[in-house]
């Protein structure tokens, strides 16, 4: 609700004002009907007092008290109808009976009770009307022998008069009550639908936010794997270049060439990744890219990465890069090599790549053993390094602490198992097992 709407509600103009005005109008209507019914019953009480042999003021007072029962018609409609049935023999309360039947039919009283009371009222009015009509006809035609009021005329006319009095208020009340219940049901359904739409919008926003977070995490992981390894090797080669620049010019030239190659490879991979992410963004688009464009770019990036990303065939070249940087790396392959899914091979490659990057960062001069095992339903990899060599200068590579986290996310996403930790010999071991099917969790 807006601030203006809240202020107007508090002032009682739109919502509370209409409710208050509706209640006031209903109260005025009830009072007016009760006064009319009391006046009617008071006039009819004069005749009742004469027939019953009572004082006229007592009959008028009785009629006023009976007619005022309409004040409680909304709260106790059954009581109003019962009173109208009770005073029917006194030939009073016709307005009260009609209004009471209407209120009863339009209320939430069970239909079987409404039908029973409407039937009782109809029978009572029918009997009173028939008796009164017979008396009137008898008095008017006492001297006539050609007309017998005890035949079909009196019952038929009494029935029509009774139905004319009771049927319209009952039918009208049933219609008004059904319409009110229908409107309430539609209003409740509209409110429920509005709440459901709001809930769906909230869930859609949560899913969109989750998708954006997942895509940011995936891109950050890819950027980390691509940049960290290449730049780490560049730093290692640059340190070696600085150390041998004056002593061994030929080796310095080779190290400089390796640094250049690493830089070009890193730039090439970054351009490919950024190019995929920019493919679905139209020219001149605003900085806030729509969610659909982000989703299409994410899907394209994931597909491109799966198809064009590194695989296990490039593992030997990856190990050679570390060897060229001066690290002693032993590669052992067990089992018969076979092709796996693109996501499985890329994840296995990234695990080994990140593990070797960590060796360059944290275990300078350590010996490294890379094991790759092809099994029947899975592929396993392990990278274990010994303690670092104190005689080897540390390249002072920074670490963001995201390498192990990224590896674990990659492996568990495919339903694999990831374990890492220090060894008893003072080194560090990274192990991962991936299912051959590589179904994403």
Short mmCIF file of C-alpha atoms in Angstrom, two decimals:
data_model
loop_
_atom_site.label_atom_id
_atom_site.label_comp_id
_atom_site.label_asym_id
_atom_site.label_seq_id
_atom_site.Cartn_x
_atom_site.Cartn_y
_atom_site.Cartn_z
CA UNK A 1 0.00 0.00 0.00
CA UNK A 2 1.26 3.43 -0.88
CA UNK A 3 1.75 6.15 1.67
CA UNK A 4 -1.19 8.08 0.21
CA UNK A 5 -3.43 5.00 0.40
CA UNK A 6 -2.40 4.34 4.00
CA UNK A 7 -3.13 7.97 4.90
CA UNK A 8 -6.56 7.85 3.25
CA UNK A 9 -7.36 4.57 5.02
CA UNK A 10 -6.36 6.09 8.34
CA UNK A 11 -8.54 9.11 7.61
CA UNK A 12 -11.45 6.78 6.94
CA UNK A 13 -12.21 8.00 3.40
CA UNK A 14 -11.84 5.06 0.94
CA UNK A 15 -12.02 1.71 2.70
CA UNK A 16 -13.04 2.36 6.28
CA UNK A 17 -15.29 5.24 5.20
CA UNK A 18 -17.30 3.04 2.84
CA UNK A 19 -17.53 0.31 5.48
CA UNK A 20 -18.76 2.81 8.08
CA UNK A 21 -21.26 4.29 5.65
CA UNK A 22 -22.55 0.80 4.76
CA UNK A 23 -23.04 -0.09 8.41
CA UNK A 24 -24.81 3.20 9.07
CA UNK A 25 -27.10 2.75 6.08
CA UNK A 26 -27.98 -0.80 7.20
CA UNK A 27 -28.80 0.45 10.70
CA UNK A 28 -31.02 3.21 9.32
CA UNK A 29 -32.81 0.68 7.10
CA UNK A 30 -33.38 -1.69 10.03
CA UNK A 31 -34.76 1.10 12.20
CA UNK A 32 -37.06 2.29 9.42
CA UNK A 33 -38.41 -1.22 8.77
CA UNK A 34 -38.90 -1.80 12.50
CA UNK A 35 -40.90 1.46 12.80
CA UNK A 36 -43.08 0.55 9.83
CA UNK A 37 -43.65 -2.94 11.21
CA UNK A 38 -44.43 -1.56 14.68
CA UNK A 39 -46.99 0.88 13.22
CA UNK A 40 -48.57 -1.90 11.16
CA UNK A 41 -48.77 -4.24 14.15
CA UNK A 42 -50.12 -1.42 16.36
CA UNK A 43 -52.98 -0.77 13.90
CA UNK A 44 -53.65 -4.48 13.60
CA UNK A 45 -53.49 -4.71 17.40
CA UNK A 46 -56.63 -2.55 17.63
CA UNK A 47 -58.63 -5.18 15.76
CA UNK A 48 -56.98 -7.97 17.70
CA UNK A 49 -57.90 -6.32 21.02
CA UNK A 50 -61.53 -6.01 19.91
CA UNK A 51 -61.76 -9.68 18.88
CA UNK A 52 -59.95 -10.92 21.99
CA UNK A 53 -61.88 -8.68 24.36
CA UNK A 54 -58.77 -6.84 25.54
CA UNK A 55 -58.29 -3.12 26.15
CA UNK A 56 -57.27 -1.28 23.00
CA UNK A 57 -54.10 0.27 24.55
CA UNK A 58 -52.95 -3.22 25.51
CA UNK A 59 -53.50 -4.43 21.95
CA UNK A 60 -51.59 -1.43 20.56
CA UNK A 61 -48.73 -1.98 23.00
CA UNK A 62 -48.63 -5.64 22.05
CA UNK A 63 -48.46 -4.73 18.36
CA UNK A 64 -45.66 -2.21 18.94
CA UNK A 65 -43.59 -4.75 20.85
CA UNK A 66 -44.15 -7.42 18.19
CA UNK A 67 -43.28 -5.13 15.27
CA UNK A 68 -40.07 -3.87 16.90
CA UNK A 69 -38.62 -7.38 16.67
CA UNK A 70 -37.37 -6.44 13.19
CA UNK A 71 -34.53 -4.50 14.85
CA UNK A 72 -32.71 -7.81 15.42
CA UNK A 73 -33.47 -9.37 12.03
CA UNK A 74 -29.82 -9.46 10.91
CA UNK A 75 -28.56 -11.04 14.13
CA UNK A 76 -31.44 -13.43 14.85
CA UNK A 77 -33.46 -13.99 11.64
CA UNK A 78 -34.84 -17.29 12.95
CA UNK A 79 -36.37 -15.51 15.98
CA UNK A 80 -38.07 -12.93 13.74
CA UNK A 81 -39.67 -15.65 11.57
CA UNK A 82 -40.80 -17.61 14.64
CA UNK A 83 -42.44 -14.49 16.09
CA UNK A 84 -44.21 -13.80 12.79
CA UNK A 85 -45.53 -17.39 12.76
CA UNK A 86 -46.65 -17.08 16.39
CA UNK A 87 -48.66 -13.88 15.77
CA UNK A 88 -50.14 -15.06 12.46
CA UNK A 89 -53.42 -16.17 14.15
CA UNK A 90 -53.77 -12.60 15.46
CA UNK A 91 -53.68 -11.40 11.84
CA UNK A 92 -50.71 -9.08 12.37
CA UNK A 93 -47.03 -8.89 11.41
CA UNK A 94 -47.35 -9.38 7.63
CA UNK A 95 -44.47 -6.95 6.89
CA UNK A 96 -42.41 -8.52 9.65
CA UNK A 97 -43.04 -11.98 8.16
CA UNK A 98 -41.99 -10.98 4.65
CA UNK A 99 -38.85 -9.11 5.80
CA UNK A 100 -37.98 -11.96 8.20
CA UNK A 101 -38.28 -14.58 5.44
CA UNK A 102 -36.12 -12.46 3.12
CA UNK A 103 -33.44 -11.99 5.79
CA UNK A 104 -33.53 -15.69 6.70
CA UNK A 105 -33.14 -16.82 3.07
CA UNK A 106 -30.29 -14.37 2.46
CA UNK A 107 -28.41 -15.32 5.65
CA UNK A 108 -25.93 -18.14 6.32
CA UNK A 109 -28.56 -20.24 8.09
CA UNK A 110 -28.55 -23.86 6.78
CA UNK A 111 -30.98 -24.39 3.93
CA UNK A 112 -32.91 -27.16 5.71
CA UNK A 113 -33.76 -24.77 8.56
CA UNK A 114 -34.74 -22.07 6.08
CA UNK A 115 -36.99 -24.49 4.19
CA UNK A 116 -38.64 -25.71 7.41
CA UNK A 117 -39.36 -22.21 8.71
CA UNK A 118 -40.56 -20.99 5.29
CA UNK A 119 -42.91 -23.99 5.13
CA UNK A 120 -44.25 -23.32 8.64
CA UNK A 121 -44.83 -19.66 7.80
CA UNK A 122 -46.58 -20.55 4.55
CA UNK A 123 -48.88 -23.02 6.27
CA UNK A 124 -49.71 -20.54 9.04
CA UNK A 125 -50.48 -17.71 6.61
CA UNK A 126 -52.48 -20.06 4.38
CA UNK A 127 -54.68 -21.25 7.26
CA UNK A 128 -55.25 -17.75 8.63
CA UNK A 129 -56.04 -16.39 5.15
CA UNK A 130 -58.40 -19.21 4.36
CA UNK A 131 -60.27 -18.82 7.65
CA UNK A 132 -60.49 -15.03 7.29
CA UNK A 133 -61.58 -15.28 3.65
CA UNK A 134 -64.26 -17.80 4.47
CA UNK A 135 -65.56 -15.59 7.25
CA UNK A 136 -65.67 -12.55 5.00
CA UNK A 137 -67.46 -14.41 2.22
CA UNK A 138 -69.87 -15.95 4.63
CA UNK A 139 -70.79 -12.59 6.12
CA UNK A 140 -71.09 -10.91 2.71
CA UNK A 141 -73.13 -13.63 1.07
CA UNK A 142 -75.15 -14.94 4.02
CA UNK A 143 -78.41 -14.53 2.17
CA UNK A 144 -77.25 -16.05 -1.12
CA UNK A 145 -77.85 -19.73 -1.83
CA UNK A 146 -76.05 -19.98 -5.19
CA UNK A 147 -72.51 -19.58 -3.88
CA UNK A 148 -70.79 -22.05 -1.55
CA UNK A 149 -67.52 -20.61 -0.11
CA UNK A 150 -66.55 -23.99 1.26
CA UNK A 151 -65.72 -25.32 -2.17
CA UNK A 152 -62.64 -24.69 -4.33
CA UNK A 153 -62.72 -20.90 -4.27
CA UNK A 154 -61.48 -20.24 -0.74
CA UNK A 155 -58.51 -22.69 -0.77
CA UNK A 156 -57.31 -21.60 -4.23
CA UNK A 157 -57.55 -17.88 -3.50
CA UNK A 158 -55.92 -18.40 -0.08
CA UNK A 159 -53.08 -20.35 -1.67
CA UNK A 160 -52.45 -17.62 -4.26
CA UNK A 161 -52.53 -14.92 -1.60
CA UNK A 162 -50.14 -16.91 0.62
CA UNK A 163 -47.68 -17.54 -2.20
CA UNK A 164 -47.89 -13.89 -3.17
CA UNK A 165 -46.88 -12.90 0.35
CA UNK A 166 -44.17 -15.53 1.08
CA UNK A 167 -42.67 -16.63 -2.24
CA UNK A 168 -41.19 -13.28 -3.42
CA UNK A 169 -39.23 -12.55 -0.21
CA UNK A 170 -37.92 -16.12 0.02
CA UNK A 171 -36.83 -16.25 -3.63
CA UNK A 172 -35.34 -12.77 -3.48
CA UNK A 173 -33.46 -13.64 -0.29
CA UNK A 174 -32.10 -16.84 -1.83
CA UNK A 175 -30.90 -14.89 -4.89
CA UNK A 176 -29.28 -12.11 -2.84
CA UNK A 177 -27.61 -14.61 -0.51
CA UNK A 178 -26.28 -16.71 -3.40
CA UNK A 179 -25.01 -13.60 -5.16
CA UNK A 180 -23.30 -12.34 -2.01
CA UNK A 181 -21.66 -15.72 -1.43
CA UNK A 182 -20.56 -15.81 -5.05
CA UNK A 183 -19.01 -12.36 -4.76
CA UNK A 184 -17.26 -13.32 -1.54
CA UNK A 185 -15.97 -16.49 -3.17
CA UNK A 186 -14.72 -14.54 -6.20
CA UNK A 187 -13.11 -11.99 -3.90
CA UNK A 188 -11.40 -14.73 -1.90
CA UNK A 189 -10.23 -16.41 -5.10
CA UNK A 190 -8.92 -13.09 -6.38
CA UNK A 191 -7.06 -12.51 -3.13
CA UNK A 192 -5.71 -16.06 -3.21
CA UNK A 193 -4.66 -15.63 -6.84
CA UNK A 194 -2.97 -12.34 -6.02
CA UNK A 195 -1.08 -13.96 -3.15
CA UNK A 196 -0.11 -16.89 -5.38
CA UNK A 197 1.10 -14.56 -8.13
CA UNK A 198 3.09 -12.61 -5.57
CA UNK A 199 4.58 -15.84 -4.25
CA UNK A 200 5.41 -16.97 -7.79
CA UNK A 201 7.04 -13.61 -8.51
CA UNK A 202 9.11 -13.91 -5.33
CA UNK A 203 10.17 -17.45 -6.23
CA UNK A 204 11.01 -16.37 -9.78
CA UNK A 205 13.12 -13.53 -8.42
CA UNK A 206 14.87 -15.94 -6.06
CA UNK A 207 15.55 -18.38 -8.91
CA UNK A 208 16.81 -15.54 -11.09
CA UNK A 209 19.07 -14.33 -8.30
CA UNK A 210 20.31 -17.87 -7.72
CA UNK A 211 20.97 -18.29 -11.46
CA UNK A 212 22.90 -15.02 -11.57
CA UNK A 213 24.93 -16.06 -8.53
CA UNK A 214 25.65 -19.46 -10.06
CA UNK A 215 26.76 -17.87 -13.30
CA UNK A 216 28.99 -15.36 -11.51
CA UNK A 217 30.54 -18.22 -9.56
CA UNK A 218 31.08 -20.26 -12.71
CA UNK A 219 32.67 -17.37 -14.58
CA UNK A 220 34.88 -16.54 -11.60
CA UNK A 221 35.96 -20.17 -11.40
CA UNK A 222 36.79 -20.30 -15.11
CA UNK A 223 38.68 -17.02 -14.92
CA UNK A 224 40.60 -18.24 -11.92
CA UNK A 225 41.56 -21.53 -13.56
CA UNK A 226 42.63 -19.86 -16.80
CA UNK A 227 44.47 -16.88 -15.37
CA UNK A 228 45.99 -18.33 -12.21
CA UNK A 229 47.83 -21.18 -13.88
CA UNK A 230 49.19 -19.18 -16.81
CA UNK A 231 50.19 -16.20 -14.71
CA UNK A 232 51.78 -18.42 -12.07
CA UNK A 233 53.95 -20.03 -14.71
CA UNK A 234 54.79 -16.61 -16.11
CA UNK A 235 55.91 -15.43 -12.68
CA UNK A 236 58.01 -18.56 -12.16
CA UNK A 237 59.66 -18.16 -15.56
CA UNK A 238 60.18 -14.45 -14.93
CA UNK A 239 61.94 -15.27 -11.63
CA UNK A 240 64.13 -17.83 -13.39
CA UNK A 241 64.84 -15.30 -16.13
CA UNK A 242 65.97 -12.77 -13.53
CA UNK A 243 68.21 -15.34 -11.87
CA UNK A 244 70.01 -16.53 -15.04
CA UNK A 245 69.94 -13.38 -17.15
CA UNK A 246 73.65 -12.65 -16.59
CA UNK A 247 74.93 -16.20 -16.05
CA UNK A 248 73.24 -18.07 -18.91
CA UNK A 249 71.94 -15.80 -21.68
CA UNK A 250 70.67 -18.75 -23.74
CA UNK A 251 68.52 -20.05 -20.89
CA UNK A 252 67.30 -16.52 -20.26
CA UNK A 253 66.17 -16.31 -23.88
CA UNK A 254 64.27 -19.61 -23.55
CA UNK A 255 62.60 -18.45 -20.35
CA UNK A 256 61.62 -15.17 -21.98
CA UNK A 257 60.08 -17.07 -24.90
CA UNK A 258 58.15 -19.26 -22.45
CA UNK A 259 56.86 -16.17 -20.64
CA UNK A 260 55.67 -14.75 -23.96
CA UNK A 261 53.97 -18.02 -24.92
CA UNK A 262 52.21 -18.21 -21.57
CA UNK A 263 51.00 -14.62 -21.84
CA UNK A 264 49.67 -15.15 -25.37
CA UNK A 265 47.87 -18.34 -24.33
CA UNK A 266 46.30 -16.59 -21.33
CA UNK A 267 45.14 -13.68 -23.49
CA UNK A 268 43.74 -16.04 -26.12
CA UNK A 269 41.70 -18.00 -23.56
CA UNK A 270 40.43 -14.81 -21.94
CA UNK A 271 39.36 -13.40 -25.32
CA UNK A 272 37.49 -16.61 -26.15
CA UNK A 273 35.63 -16.58 -22.82
CA UNK A 274 34.75 -12.88 -22.96
CA UNK A 275 33.75 -13.20 -26.61
CA UNK A 276 31.25 -15.95 -25.77
CA UNK A 277 29.77 -13.83 -22.99
CA UNK A 278 29.36 -10.86 -25.34
CA UNK A 279 27.74 -12.80 -28.19
CA UNK A 280 24.12 -12.44 -27.00
CA UNK A 281 24.35 -8.83 -25.84
CA UNK A 282 23.01 -6.56 -28.63
CA UNK A 283 24.89 -3.51 -29.72
CA UNK A 284 23.95 -0.37 -27.87
CA UNK A 285 22.35 -2.34 -25.02
CA UNK A 286 22.25 -0.64 -21.61
CA UNK A 287 24.68 -1.59 -18.90
CA UNK A 288 21.98 -3.49 -17.01
CA UNK A 289 21.70 -6.55 -19.30
CA UNK A 290 18.28 -8.26 -19.15
CA UNK A 291 18.10 -11.56 -17.36
CA UNK A 292 17.16 -13.41 -20.54
CA UNK A 293 20.33 -12.15 -22.26
CA UNK A 294 22.43 -13.17 -19.29
CA UNK A 295 20.82 -16.62 -19.32
CA UNK A 296 21.48 -17.05 -23.04
CA UNK A 297 25.05 -15.88 -22.64
CA UNK A 298 25.57 -18.21 -19.70
CA UNK A 299 24.21 -21.17 -21.64
CA UNK A 300 26.36 -20.32 -24.65
CA UNK A 301 29.41 -19.90 -22.47
CA UNK A 302 28.82 -23.23 -20.75
CA UNK A 303 28.28 -24.98 -24.09
CA UNK A 304 31.35 -23.40 -25.64
CA UNK A 305 33.44 -24.26 -22.60
CA UNK A 306 32.25 -27.86 -22.72
CA UNK A 307 32.99 -28.25 -26.42
CA UNK A 308 36.21 -26.24 -26.73
CA UNK A 309 37.60 -26.58 -23.22
CA UNK A 310 40.71 -28.61 -22.32
CA UNK A 311 40.51 -32.39 -22.04
CA UNK A 312 42.62 -35.22 -20.65
CA UNK A 313 44.59 -35.49 -23.89
CA UNK A 314 46.18 -32.13 -23.02
CA UNK A 315 47.34 -33.37 -19.60
CA UNK A 316 50.79 -34.28 -20.86
CA UNK A 317 51.27 -30.76 -22.28
CA UNK A 318 50.13 -29.30 -18.97
CA UNK A 319 52.71 -31.34 -17.09
CA UNK A 320 55.41 -30.30 -19.58
CA UNK A 321 54.67 -26.63 -18.87
CA UNK A 322 55.35 -27.18 -15.19
CA UNK A 323 58.50 -29.11 -15.99
CA UNK A 324 59.65 -26.24 -18.19
CA UNK A 325 59.19 -23.97 -15.19
CA UNK A 326 61.69 -26.07 -13.23
CA UNK A 327 59.30 -28.30 -11.29
CA UNK A 328 60.00 -32.03 -11.16
CA UNK A 329 56.71 -33.64 -12.18
CA UNK A 330 56.05 -37.36 -12.61
CA UNK A 331 52.92 -38.38 -14.55
CA UNK A 332 51.47 -41.87 -14.04
CA UNK A 333 48.47 -43.15 -16.01
CA UNK A 334 46.70 -46.33 -14.91
CA UNK A 335 44.05 -48.23 -16.86
CA UNK A 336 43.02 -48.01 -20.46
CA UNK A 337 42.48 -44.44 -21.62
CA UNK A 338 39.06 -43.71 -23.13
CA UNK A 339 36.91 -40.74 -23.94
CA UNK A 340 34.59 -39.26 -21.32
CA UNK A 341 32.01 -36.54 -21.44
CA UNK A 342 33.31 -33.05 -22.22
CA UNK A 343 32.36 -31.78 -18.74
CA UNK A 344 34.11 -34.72 -17.02
CA UNK A 345 37.34 -34.30 -18.99
CA UNK A 346 37.37 -30.55 -18.52
CA UNK A 347 36.82 -30.88 -14.77
CA UNK A 348 39.57 -33.50 -14.45
CA UNK A 349 41.96 -31.27 -16.38
CA UNK A 350 41.11 -28.22 -14.22
CA UNK A 351 41.68 -30.16 -11.00
CA UNK A 352 45.18 -31.18 -12.08
CA UNK A 353 45.86 -27.68 -13.42
CA UNK A 354 44.84 -25.96 -10.18
CA UNK A 355 46.78 -28.47 -8.09
CA UNK A 356 49.96 -27.76 -10.12
CA UNK A 357 49.28 -24.02 -9.77
CA UNK A 358 49.16 -24.43 -6.00
CA UNK A 359 52.49 -26.26 -6.12
CA UNK A 360 54.04 -23.27 -7.92
CA UNK A 361 52.56 -20.93 -5.32
CA UNK A 362 53.17 -22.79 -2.08
CA UNK A 363 55.72 -25.58 -2.64
CA UNK A 364 58.65 -24.16 -4.60
CA UNK A 365 61.17 -26.87 -5.54
CA UNK A 366 58.95 -29.74 -4.37
CA UNK A 367 58.68 -32.96 -6.34
CA UNK A 368 55.22 -33.62 -7.72
CA UNK A 369 53.49 -36.88 -8.66
CA UNK A 370 50.40 -36.75 -10.88
CA UNK A 371 48.33 -39.94 -11.03
CA UNK A 372 45.46 -40.55 -13.43
CA UNK A 373 43.42 -43.77 -13.15
CA UNK A 374 40.85 -44.91 -15.72
CA UNK A 375 38.36 -47.22 -14.00
CA UNK A 376 35.23 -48.99 -15.15
CA UNK A 377 32.68 -46.40 -14.08
CA UNK A 378 34.85 -43.47 -12.99
CA UNK A 379 38.06 -41.58 -13.52
CA UNK A 380 40.31 -40.65 -10.62
CA UNK A 381 43.14 -38.15 -10.39
CA UNK A 382 45.61 -37.32 -7.64
CA UNK A 383 48.31 -34.65 -7.39
CA UNK A 384 50.74 -35.04 -4.51
CA UNK A 385 53.79 -32.94 -3.80
CA UNK A 386 56.54 -33.37 -1.26
CA UNK A 387 57.85 -30.71 1.09
CA UNK A 388 59.16 -27.55 -0.48
CA UNK A 389 62.89 -27.06 -1.02
CA UNK A 390 64.22 -24.29 1.21
CA UNK A 391 67.12 -23.72 -1.22
CA UNK A 392 64.75 -22.70 -4.01
CA UNK A 393 63.68 -19.07 -3.94
CA UNK A 394 60.01 -18.45 -3.39
CA UNK A 395 58.31 -16.72 -6.32
CA UNK A 396 56.05 -14.85 -3.84
CA UNK A 397 52.88 -15.60 -5.77
CA UNK A 398 49.69 -14.20 -4.16
CA UNK A 399 46.87 -16.56 -3.26
CA UNK A 400 43.20 -15.72 -2.97
CA UNK A 401 42.27 -18.98 -1.25
CA UNK A 402 39.71 -19.90 -3.94
CA UNK A 403 41.55 -22.71 -5.70
CA UNK A 404 40.52 -25.61 -3.48
CA UNK A 405 37.01 -24.22 -3.18
CA UNK A 406 36.65 -24.05 -6.96
CA UNK A 407 37.96 -27.60 -7.39
CA UNK A 408 35.53 -28.94 -4.81
CA UNK A 409 32.62 -27.11 -6.47
CA UNK A 410 33.51 -28.52 -9.88
CA UNK A 411 33.81 -32.11 -8.63
CA UNK A 412 30.71 -32.17 -6.42
CA UNK A 413 28.63 -30.57 -9.17
CA UNK A 414 29.23 -33.69 -11.28
CA UNK A 415 28.47 -36.02 -8.37
CA UNK A 416 32.12 -36.79 -7.63
CA UNK A 417 34.25 -36.89 -4.48
CA UNK A 418 36.99 -34.39 -3.64
CA UNK A 419 39.55 -34.74 -0.83
CA UNK A 420 42.54 -32.52 -0.05
CA UNK A 421 44.94 -32.14 2.84
CA UNK A 422 48.54 -32.36 4.05
CA UNK A 423 50.51 -35.61 3.91
CA UNK A 424 52.56 -37.23 6.66
CA UNK A 425 55.76 -36.36 4.76
CA UNK A 426 55.05 -32.65 4.97
CA UNK A 427 53.62 -32.23 1.50
CA UNK A 428 50.09 -31.82 0.22
CA UNK A 429 47.70 -34.11 -1.65
CA UNK A 430 44.69 -33.37 -3.82
CA UNK A 431 42.44 -36.29 -4.87
CA UNK A 432 39.26 -36.36 -6.93
CA UNK A 433 37.02 -39.09 -8.32
CA UNK A 434 34.50 -38.34 -11.06
CA UNK A 435 31.76 -40.64 -12.39
CA UNK A 436 32.17 -41.51 -16.04
CA UNK A 437 28.67 -40.31 -16.84
CA UNK A 438 29.30 -36.94 -15.22
CA UNK A 439 25.72 -36.15 -14.35
CA UNK A 440 25.37 -32.73 -12.78
CA UNK A 441 24.06 -32.78 -9.23
#
